[in-house]
Amino acid sequence: MTKRILFLLGALMGAGLSLQAGGFQINSQSTKAMSMGGSLAGRAFDAGTVFFNPGGMSRLEDKTLLNAGLNIYMPRTSFLGAQNQKEEDDGGISIPWHLYLSTRLKNESLSAGISINTPFGYNSTWKENWTGRYIIQTFRLRTVFVQPTLAWAVNEHFSIGAGPVFAFGGIATTRALSYSSNGTEASMDLSGNGTGIGGNAGIYYVNGKFSWGLSYRTGVKIKIKEGDAEFKNVPSLLLLNGTYPNSTTFNSEMRIPGVASLAAGYAINESLTVTLGFNYINWSVFDSLNYEFDEPTVEDIRSARKYENSLSFRAGIEGKVTDKLTLRGGLALDQSPVPDNYLSPDLPDADKTIIGAGFTYKLKTNLSLEAAFMFENVRERRETNNKQYDFEGTYNSYIYVAGIGIQYQF
Amino acid sequence: MNMKVNSALILILMLMMGCRPELDAPRIESGEADFSRFVAAGSSQMAGYFDGALTREGQESSIAAILSDRFSLINDIEFKQPLVNPGFGYGVKIVVVNGVSQFQYSGKVQLTNRVNCLNQADYGTVSTPHNPADRNWIGPDGPYHNLAVPNIKSFQLYSQQLGRSGTSGNPYYARFASDTGATTGLSSTILSEAALLNPTFFALWIGNNDVFAYGFNGGAGLTSGLGPYDITPEDTFYNAIVKTVNSLTGNQAEGVIGNLPDLTSLPYFTVIPYNGLVLTQSQAAQMDSAVQQNSGIDFNEGNNGYIYSSGAGIKQLGPGELVLLSVPMDSLRCGQWGTPMKPLAAEYVLDSAEVSIIRSKINVFNSSLRIVAAQKNLAFADLNSFYKTLQPGIVFNGNTFTVDHLTGGAFSVDGIYPNPRGYALIANVFIDAINARYKSSIPHADVNAYAGIDFP
């Protein structure tokens, strides 16, 4: 039995092929999706379809379905700088989480649901005295999307769904300032939160073994107002003569891209299903990341990003091993939206290869436990002519994601 | 699934999660050059002089030391410097006491917080004591590979007086000269020391003092002469460079030569604006009445050029003319210095004639340096262009450097010499020139690893 499972697990991991959205999109928005290359837009497997394709809600088998989970998202980056220095990040950890609920209304053709999750984010934590410290020591970007949603089954094949997205986002970053007094360098801590509004809509089609979906989630502009800017260890002379204050406030804007998905699923037989999908991510909205200070003596920080739209392709496979155990696998390749000359250590990125695997185990008739593991191999990338910070070198990252979740049928 | 397999899987996953990608450093190539016996020669900058003194900290971050550190990435090289003791180091002034010239020593200058005469938060500088042991003769401990000597001019590279003690010699060279000329009256020379080391590669940055000694004192010396405050005669400079480079390349050594920046762009000359005399309308009228009609001097409400003594009478500074950082700041702010009542002494000012002679001599010396480097097919570090890029500011690993005094990050408290980070930036210009000429791949120095300005 064990051998059979391990063999199947291996086969599943190698079976799919998918390409994922790069940048700071988090590819673990559902425990099932994590193990299948990251998307459920073409197959309504569970309540995660509220997020991946709202149209799929009408086709969920259960009257009310809840999926919730969290995962540990851990990038590990090595850096070889142009001055021949070897450095590595200290290993920041993010905890992306998700909660999806979908229920059929009295009118059987209508469904309502909600999606709450963290679709974008990154955490880089470098050593305090590393060579990029004037660019970033720590950088944390977080988002929470709340999306109430309605879906309507148009006929037995077509269904559509849509909902507004209320987005909450925050940035927290520290960097060193090149002013020292008595050998201690000054530093700047920025942290701020903001909100934005968007939407998500999708069409879902199913005919027997075959299904496909088309969905579009809009971009969101998260405006950060009056974030806190704290300055530490500023030499007393610069405080006294007004070069720097002890603290001020800042404004910023996080431009989160829109995502268009086209995906399909096919049930080969009763126990085996494959999925395939494309994403087109409108990353070009992430043109810059600026911090504008309210205190006029503090020079604004403007950093061009010039991200480019990126395409992704995803696939996965799901197999029922027993009545209680379902295994999943996926493999992913990924196009980076970060152009050459604009690669910076707060958001290191390159084309990725991603593999995922996971399982669902039915604990009771209405309660299942899910677990998944995802590994993202970020390709080695050399930045030779950095236009933002003159910060050059070679980056290479692994991203490890381990997650658990539950599924509950009401 | 049995428990063993389960636990083994979890263990493998956990171990995997600790792993990082490996990055292999590329091989560093020496190209067509051989850095195994490296010798540096030059003046204050190559020696690591900053904050008005030669200190251990400065020597360890001298251009020569930074270059040797980078060369040693290829293979271990021996590079010995005539180090002073850790501490404040020493700076030297020549003073005349009872008609006799003698050296006067002090340690480096340090920044201090103070309140100026306008009751504003300001910085001040304080002198530190020097350690007399730093001046002990260490010639027998040589040979030394960094033969740079603060304050020397081009033609002193082969002077047999330079290593003598007393004011006929140089107090920085006399302490490490292999022969101080105690018996013959003729000392070893920098070039003779270099020749004994049989270098395969050299770095030479000489000539700043050939012009700067004139500008530093407000143009007190001759525009062509061999005295301490004179500008070196053009043919003397050219011949000195030819002789020096011939000597250094005697054994087929390869090398790099740096040219001279526009010295008038240094903070020492640019911190104080020529028109810093701010007047109210009534003050302007009062000063107008204090000067002769038709003198060309005119005061208005707002900013006005400072008044300085020039030969027979007084003049007013105009655009492009410079006030030196050596002027006492509070006298300028509150003591009526720079007004018709107390005109600035000529030693605090470079007028337009002096500025233009300095610039034209730098151009002439730079073409001499370029010609000699080209003749010997040596690498040529264009520091003149590099200093110009500091005007808008340059970025290194996210840190911006400008010519601004103190906050600009590249120059030391004295406003003349770079600080260790400034020296590392300059070493990188030398490295670029070397890599370009010899097809080597020496990586830049990590500028931000060196000390910048440390505020009190």
mmCIF file of N, CA and C in Angstrom, chain B residues 118-182:
data_model
loop_
_atom_site.group_PDB
_atom_site.id
_atom_site.type_symbol
_atom_site.label_atom_id
_atom_site.label_comp_id
_atom_site.label_asym_id
_atom_site.label_seq_id
_atom_site.Cartn_x
_atom_site.Cartn_y
_atom_site.Cartn_z
ATOM 1 N N LEU B 118 25.284 82.603 15.519
ATOM 2 C CA LEU B 118 23.884 82.952 15.247
ATOM 3 C C LEU B 118 22.932 82.116 16.088
ATOM 4 N N ASN B 119 23.531 81.398 17.073
ATOM 5 C CA ASN B 119 22.752 80.551 17.967
ATOM 6 C C ASN B 119 22.088 79.385 17.235
ATOM 7 N N GLN B 120 22.769 78.916 16.156
ATOM 8 C CA GLN B 120 22.256 77.775 15.408
ATOM 9 C C GLN B 120 23.097 76.543 15.739
ATOM 10 N N ALA B 121 22.456 75.364 15.655
ATOM 11 C CA ALA B 121 23.213 74.116 15.789
ATOM 12 C C ALA B 121 24.166 74.022 14.604
ATOM 13 N N ASP B 122 25.429 73.729 14.880
ATOM 14 C CA ASP B 122 26.435 73.742 13.829
ATOM 15 C C ASP B 122 27.495 72.712 14.193
ATOM 16 N N TYR B 123 28.363 72.454 13.246
ATOM 17 C CA TYR B 123 29.475 71.577 13.583
ATOM 18 C C TYR B 123 30.721 72.430 13.761
ATOM 19 N N GLY B 124 31.640 71.904 14.522
ATOM 20 C CA GLY B 124 32.932 72.543 14.644
ATOM 21 C C GLY B 124 33.991 71.473 14.502
ATOM 22 N N THR B 125 35.228 71.854 14.430
ATOM 23 C CA THR B 125 36.297 70.865 14.389
ATOM 24 C C THR B 125 37.219 71.086 15.570
ATOM 25 N N VAL B 126 37.712 69.976 16.105
ATOM 26 C CA VAL B 126 38.705 70.075 17.162
ATOM 27 C C VAL B 126 39.929 69.280 16.746
ATOM 28 N N SER B 127 41.065 69.788 17.138
ATOM 29 C CA SER B 127 42.317 69.114 16.861
ATOM 30 C C SER B 127 42.549 68.072 17.953
ATOM 31 N N THR B 128 43.315 67.042 17.633
ATOM 32 C CA THR B 128 43.617 65.994 18.614
ATOM 33 C C THR B 128 45.129 65.943 18.818
ATOM 34 N N PRO B 129 45.578 65.380 19.928
ATOM 35 C CA PRO B 129 47.021 65.275 20.127
ATOM 36 C C PRO B 129 47.613 64.212 19.219
ATOM 37 N N HIS B 130 48.858 64.385 18.838
ATOM 38 C CA HIS B 130 49.488 63.346 18.029
ATOM 39 C C HIS B 130 50.415 62.524 18.913
ATOM 40 N N ASN B 131 50.730 61.332 18.456
ATOM 41 C CA ASN B 131 51.589 60.423 19.204
ATOM 42 C C ASN B 131 53.007 60.516 18.629
ATOM 43 N N PRO B 132 53.963 61.096 19.379
ATOM 44 C CA PRO B 132 55.317 61.285 18.824
ATOM 45 C C PRO B 132 55.948 59.974 18.351
ATOM 46 N N ALA B 133 55.525 58.848 18.936
ATOM 47 C CA ALA B 133 56.098 57.561 18.523
ATOM 48 C C ALA B 133 55.788 57.253 17.062
ATOM 49 N N ASP B 134 54.718 57.881 16.529
ATOM 50 C CA ASP B 134 54.381 57.671 15.119
ATOM 51 C C ASP B 134 55.490 58.152 14.192
ATOM 52 N N ARG B 135 56.353 59.034 14.707
ATOM 53 C CA ARG B 135 57.383 59.610 13.841
ATOM 54 C C ARG B 135 58.725 58.893 13.967
ATOM 55 N N ASN B 136 58.749 57.839 14.778
ATOM 56 C CA ASN B 136 59.997 57.081 14.912
ATOM 57 C C ASN B 136 60.413 56.492 13.567
ATOM 58 N N TRP B 137 61.713 56.398 13.357
ATOM 59 C CA TRP B 137 62.232 55.875 12.095
ATOM 60 C C TRP B 137 61.961 54.373 11.997
ATOM 61 N N ILE B 138 61.260 53.948 10.967
ATOM 62 C CA ILE B 138 60.951 52.530 10.784
ATOM 63 C C ILE B 138 61.564 52.007 9.492
ATOM 64 N N GLY B 139 62.534 52.767 8.962
ATOM 65 C CA GLY B 139 63.211 52.360 7.718
ATOM 66 C C GLY B 139 63.732 50.926 7.752
ATOM 67 N N PRO B 140 64.380 50.510 8.836
ATOM 68 C CA PRO B 140 64.950 49.151 8.874
ATOM 69 C C PRO B 140 63.898 48.048 8.791
ATOM 70 N N ASP B 141 62.616 48.375 9.092
ATOM 71 C CA ASP B 141 61.579 47.338 9.038
ATOM 72 C C ASP B 141 61.056 47.099 7.618
ATOM 73 N N GLY B 142 61.551 47.894 6.661
ATOM 74 C CA GLY B 142 61.070 47.798 5.287
ATOM 75 C C GLY B 142 61.552 46.522 4.608
ATOM 76 N N PRO B 143 61.449 46.371 3.313
ATOM 77 C CA PRO B 143 60.949 47.389 2.399
ATOM 78 C C PRO B 143 59.426 47.550 2.463
ATOM 79 N N TYR B 144 58.978 48.733 2.051
ATOM 80 C CA TYR B 144 57.556 49.048 2.037
ATOM 81 C C TYR B 144 57.046 49.112 0.606
ATOM 82 N N HIS B 145 55.841 48.583 0.423
ATOM 83 C CA HIS B 145 55.269 48.542 -0.921
ATOM 84 C C HIS B 145 54.392 49.752 -1.207
ATOM 85 N N ASN B 146 53.847 50.363 -0.157
ATOM 86 C CA ASN B 146 53.147 51.635 -0.401
ATOM 87 C C ASN B 146 54.141 52.758 -0.125
ATOM 88 N N LEU B 147 54.690 53.308 -1.210
ATOM 89 C CA LEU B 147 55.729 54.337 -1.096
ATOM 90 C C LEU B 147 55.139 55.734 -1.238
ATOM 91 N N ALA B 148 53.813 55.823 -1.141
ATOM 92 C CA ALA B 148 53.180 57.139 -1.252
ATOM 93 C C ALA B 148 53.515 57.974 -0.019
ATOM 94 N N VAL B 149 53.740 59.265 -0.250
ATOM 95 C CA VAL B 149 54.159 60.169 0.815
ATOM 96 C C VAL B 149 53.299 61.429 0.758
ATOM 97 N N PRO B 150 52.593 61.722 1.850
ATOM 98 C CA PRO B 150 51.754 62.929 1.844
ATOM 99 C C PRO B 150 52.565 64.186 1.498
ATOM 100 N N ASN B 151 51.901 65.093 0.807
ATOM 101 C CA ASN B 151 52.409 66.439 0.499
ATOM 102 C C ASN B 151 53.499 66.509 -0.564
ATOM 103 N N ILE B 152 53.899 65.375 -1.155
ATOM 104 C CA ILE B 152 55.007 65.521 -2.103
ATOM 105 C C ILE B 152 54.519 65.933 -3.482
ATOM 106 N N LYS B 153 55.442 66.541 -4.211
ATOM 107 C CA LYS B 153 55.182 66.936 -5.590
ATOM 108 C C LYS B 153 55.925 65.983 -6.518
ATOM 109 N N SER B 154 55.588 66.066 -7.803
ATOM 110 C CA SER B 154 56.110 65.106 -8.783
ATOM 111 C C SER B 154 57.636 64.999 -8.741
ATOM 112 N N PHE B 155 58.311 66.142 -8.741
ATOM 113 C CA PHE B 155 59.776 66.109 -8.865
ATOM 114 C C PHE B 155 60.466 65.671 -7.575
ATOM 115 N N GLN B 156 59.670 65.467 -6.517
ATOM 116 C CA GLN B 156 60.271 64.992 -5.268
ATOM 117 C C GLN B 156 60.314 63.464 -5.192
ATOM 118 N N LEU B 157 59.737 62.801 -6.187
ATOM 119 C CA LEU B 157 59.759 61.336 -6.187
ATOM 120 C C LEU B 157 61.195 60.813 -6.259
ATOM 121 N N TYR B 158 62.083 61.647 -6.812
ATOM 122 C CA TYR B 158 63.472 61.199 -6.906
ATOM 123 C C TYR B 158 64.416 62.174 -6.189
ATOM 124 N N SER B 159 63.835 62.925 -5.227
ATOM 125 C CA SER B 159 64.655 63.880 -4.475
ATOM 126 C C SER B 159 65.464 63.166 -3.397
ATOM 127 N N GLN B 160 66.767 63.434 -3.379
ATOM 128 C CA GLN B 160 67.630 62.817 -2.363
ATOM 129 C C GLN B 160 67.664 63.633 -1.077
ATOM 130 N N GLN B 161 66.803 64.668 -1.025
ATOM 131 C CA GLN B 161 66.634 65.412 0.223
ATOM 132 C C GLN B 161 65.384 64.948 0.986
ATOM 133 N N LEU B 162 64.488 64.298 0.247
ATOM 134 C CA LEU B 162 63.158 64.006 0.782
ATOM 135 C C LEU B 162 63.191 63.139 2.035
ATOM 136 N N GLY B 163 64.174 62.259 2.132
ATOM 137 C CA GLY B 163 64.206 61.342 3.276
ATOM 138 C C GLY B 163 64.983 61.881 4.457
ATOM 139 N N ARG B 164 65.468 63.098 4.351
ATOM 140 C CA ARG B 164 66.262 63.652 5.448
ATOM 141 C C ARG B 164 65.354 64.189 6.546
ATOM 142 N N SER B 165 65.845 64.083 7.751
ATOM 143 C CA SER B 165 65.062 64.646 8.846
ATOM 144 C C SER B 165 65.208 66.163 8.819
ATOM 145 N N GLY B 166 64.316 66.860 9.495
ATOM 146 C CA GLY B 166 64.351 68.321 9.454
ATOM 147 C C GLY B 166 63.547 68.835 8.290
ATOM 148 N N THR B 167 63.409 70.128 8.210
ATOM 149 C CA THR B 167 62.495 70.728 7.243
ATOM 150 C C THR B 167 62.986 70.639 5.805
ATOM 151 N N SER B 168 64.217 70.206 5.581
ATOM 152 C CA SER B 168 64.648 70.005 4.188
ATOM 153 C C SER B 168 64.014 68.738 3.613
ATOM 154 N N GLY B 169 63.645 67.813 4.475
ATOM 155 C CA GLY B 169 63.023 66.573 4.013
ATOM 156 C C GLY B 169 61.527 66.606 4.207
ATOM 157 N N ASN B 170 60.903 65.453 3.958
ATOM 158 C CA ASN B 170 59.467 65.319 4.173
ATOM 159 C C ASN B 170 59.256 64.468 5.424
ATOM 160 N N PRO B 171 58.494 64.978 6.389
ATOM 161 C CA PRO B 171 58.393 64.289 7.676
ATOM 162 C C PRO B 171 57.671 62.941 7.585
ATOM 163 N N TYR B 172 56.979 62.702 6.463
ATOM 164 C CA TYR B 172 56.320 61.403 6.311
ATOM 165 C C TYR B 172 57.271 60.382 5.676
ATOM 166 N N TYR B 173 58.107 60.861 4.729
ATOM 167 C CA TYR B 173 59.056 59.937 4.105
ATOM 168 C C TYR B 173 60.235 59.665 5.026
ATOM 169 N N ALA B 174 60.692 60.693 5.735
ATOM 170 C CA ALA B 174 61.887 60.525 6.575
ATOM 171 C C ALA B 174 61.704 59.400 7.593
ATOM 172 N N ARG B 175 60.466 59.129 7.981
ATOM 173 C CA ARG B 175 60.271 58.104 9.005
ATOM 174 C C ARG B 175 60.380 56.690 8.456
ATOM 175 N N PHE B 176 60.191 56.525 7.127
ATOM 176 C CA PHE B 176 60.331 55.147 6.633
ATOM 177 C C PHE B 176 61.387 54.990 5.534
ATOM 178 N N ALA B 177 62.112 56.093 5.210
ATOM 179 C CA ALA B 177 63.171 55.997 4.197
ATOM 180 C C ALA B 177 64.201 54.951 4.638
ATOM 181 N N SER B 178 64.658 54.150 3.682
ATOM 182 C CA SER B 178 65.650 53.136 4.055
ATOM 183 C C SER B 178 66.981 53.809 4.419
ATOM 184 N N ASP B 179 67.228 55.002 3.819
ATOM 185 C CA ASP B 179 68.466 55.738 4.136
ATOM 186 C C ASP B 179 68.095 57.207 4.313
ATOM 187 N N THR B 180 68.271 57.729 5.513
ATOM 188 C CA THR B 180 67.898 59.131 5.759
ATOM 189 C C THR B 180 69.040 60.095 5.438
ATOM 190 N N GLY B 181 70.091 59.573 4.855
ATOM 191 C CA GLY B 181 71.200 60.437 4.452
ATOM 192 C C GLY B 181 71.998 60.964 5.623
ATOM 193 N N ALA B 182 71.994 60.237 6.717
ATOM 194 C CA ALA B 182 72.684 60.705 7.919
ATOM 195 C C ALA B 182 74.181 60.887 7.677
#
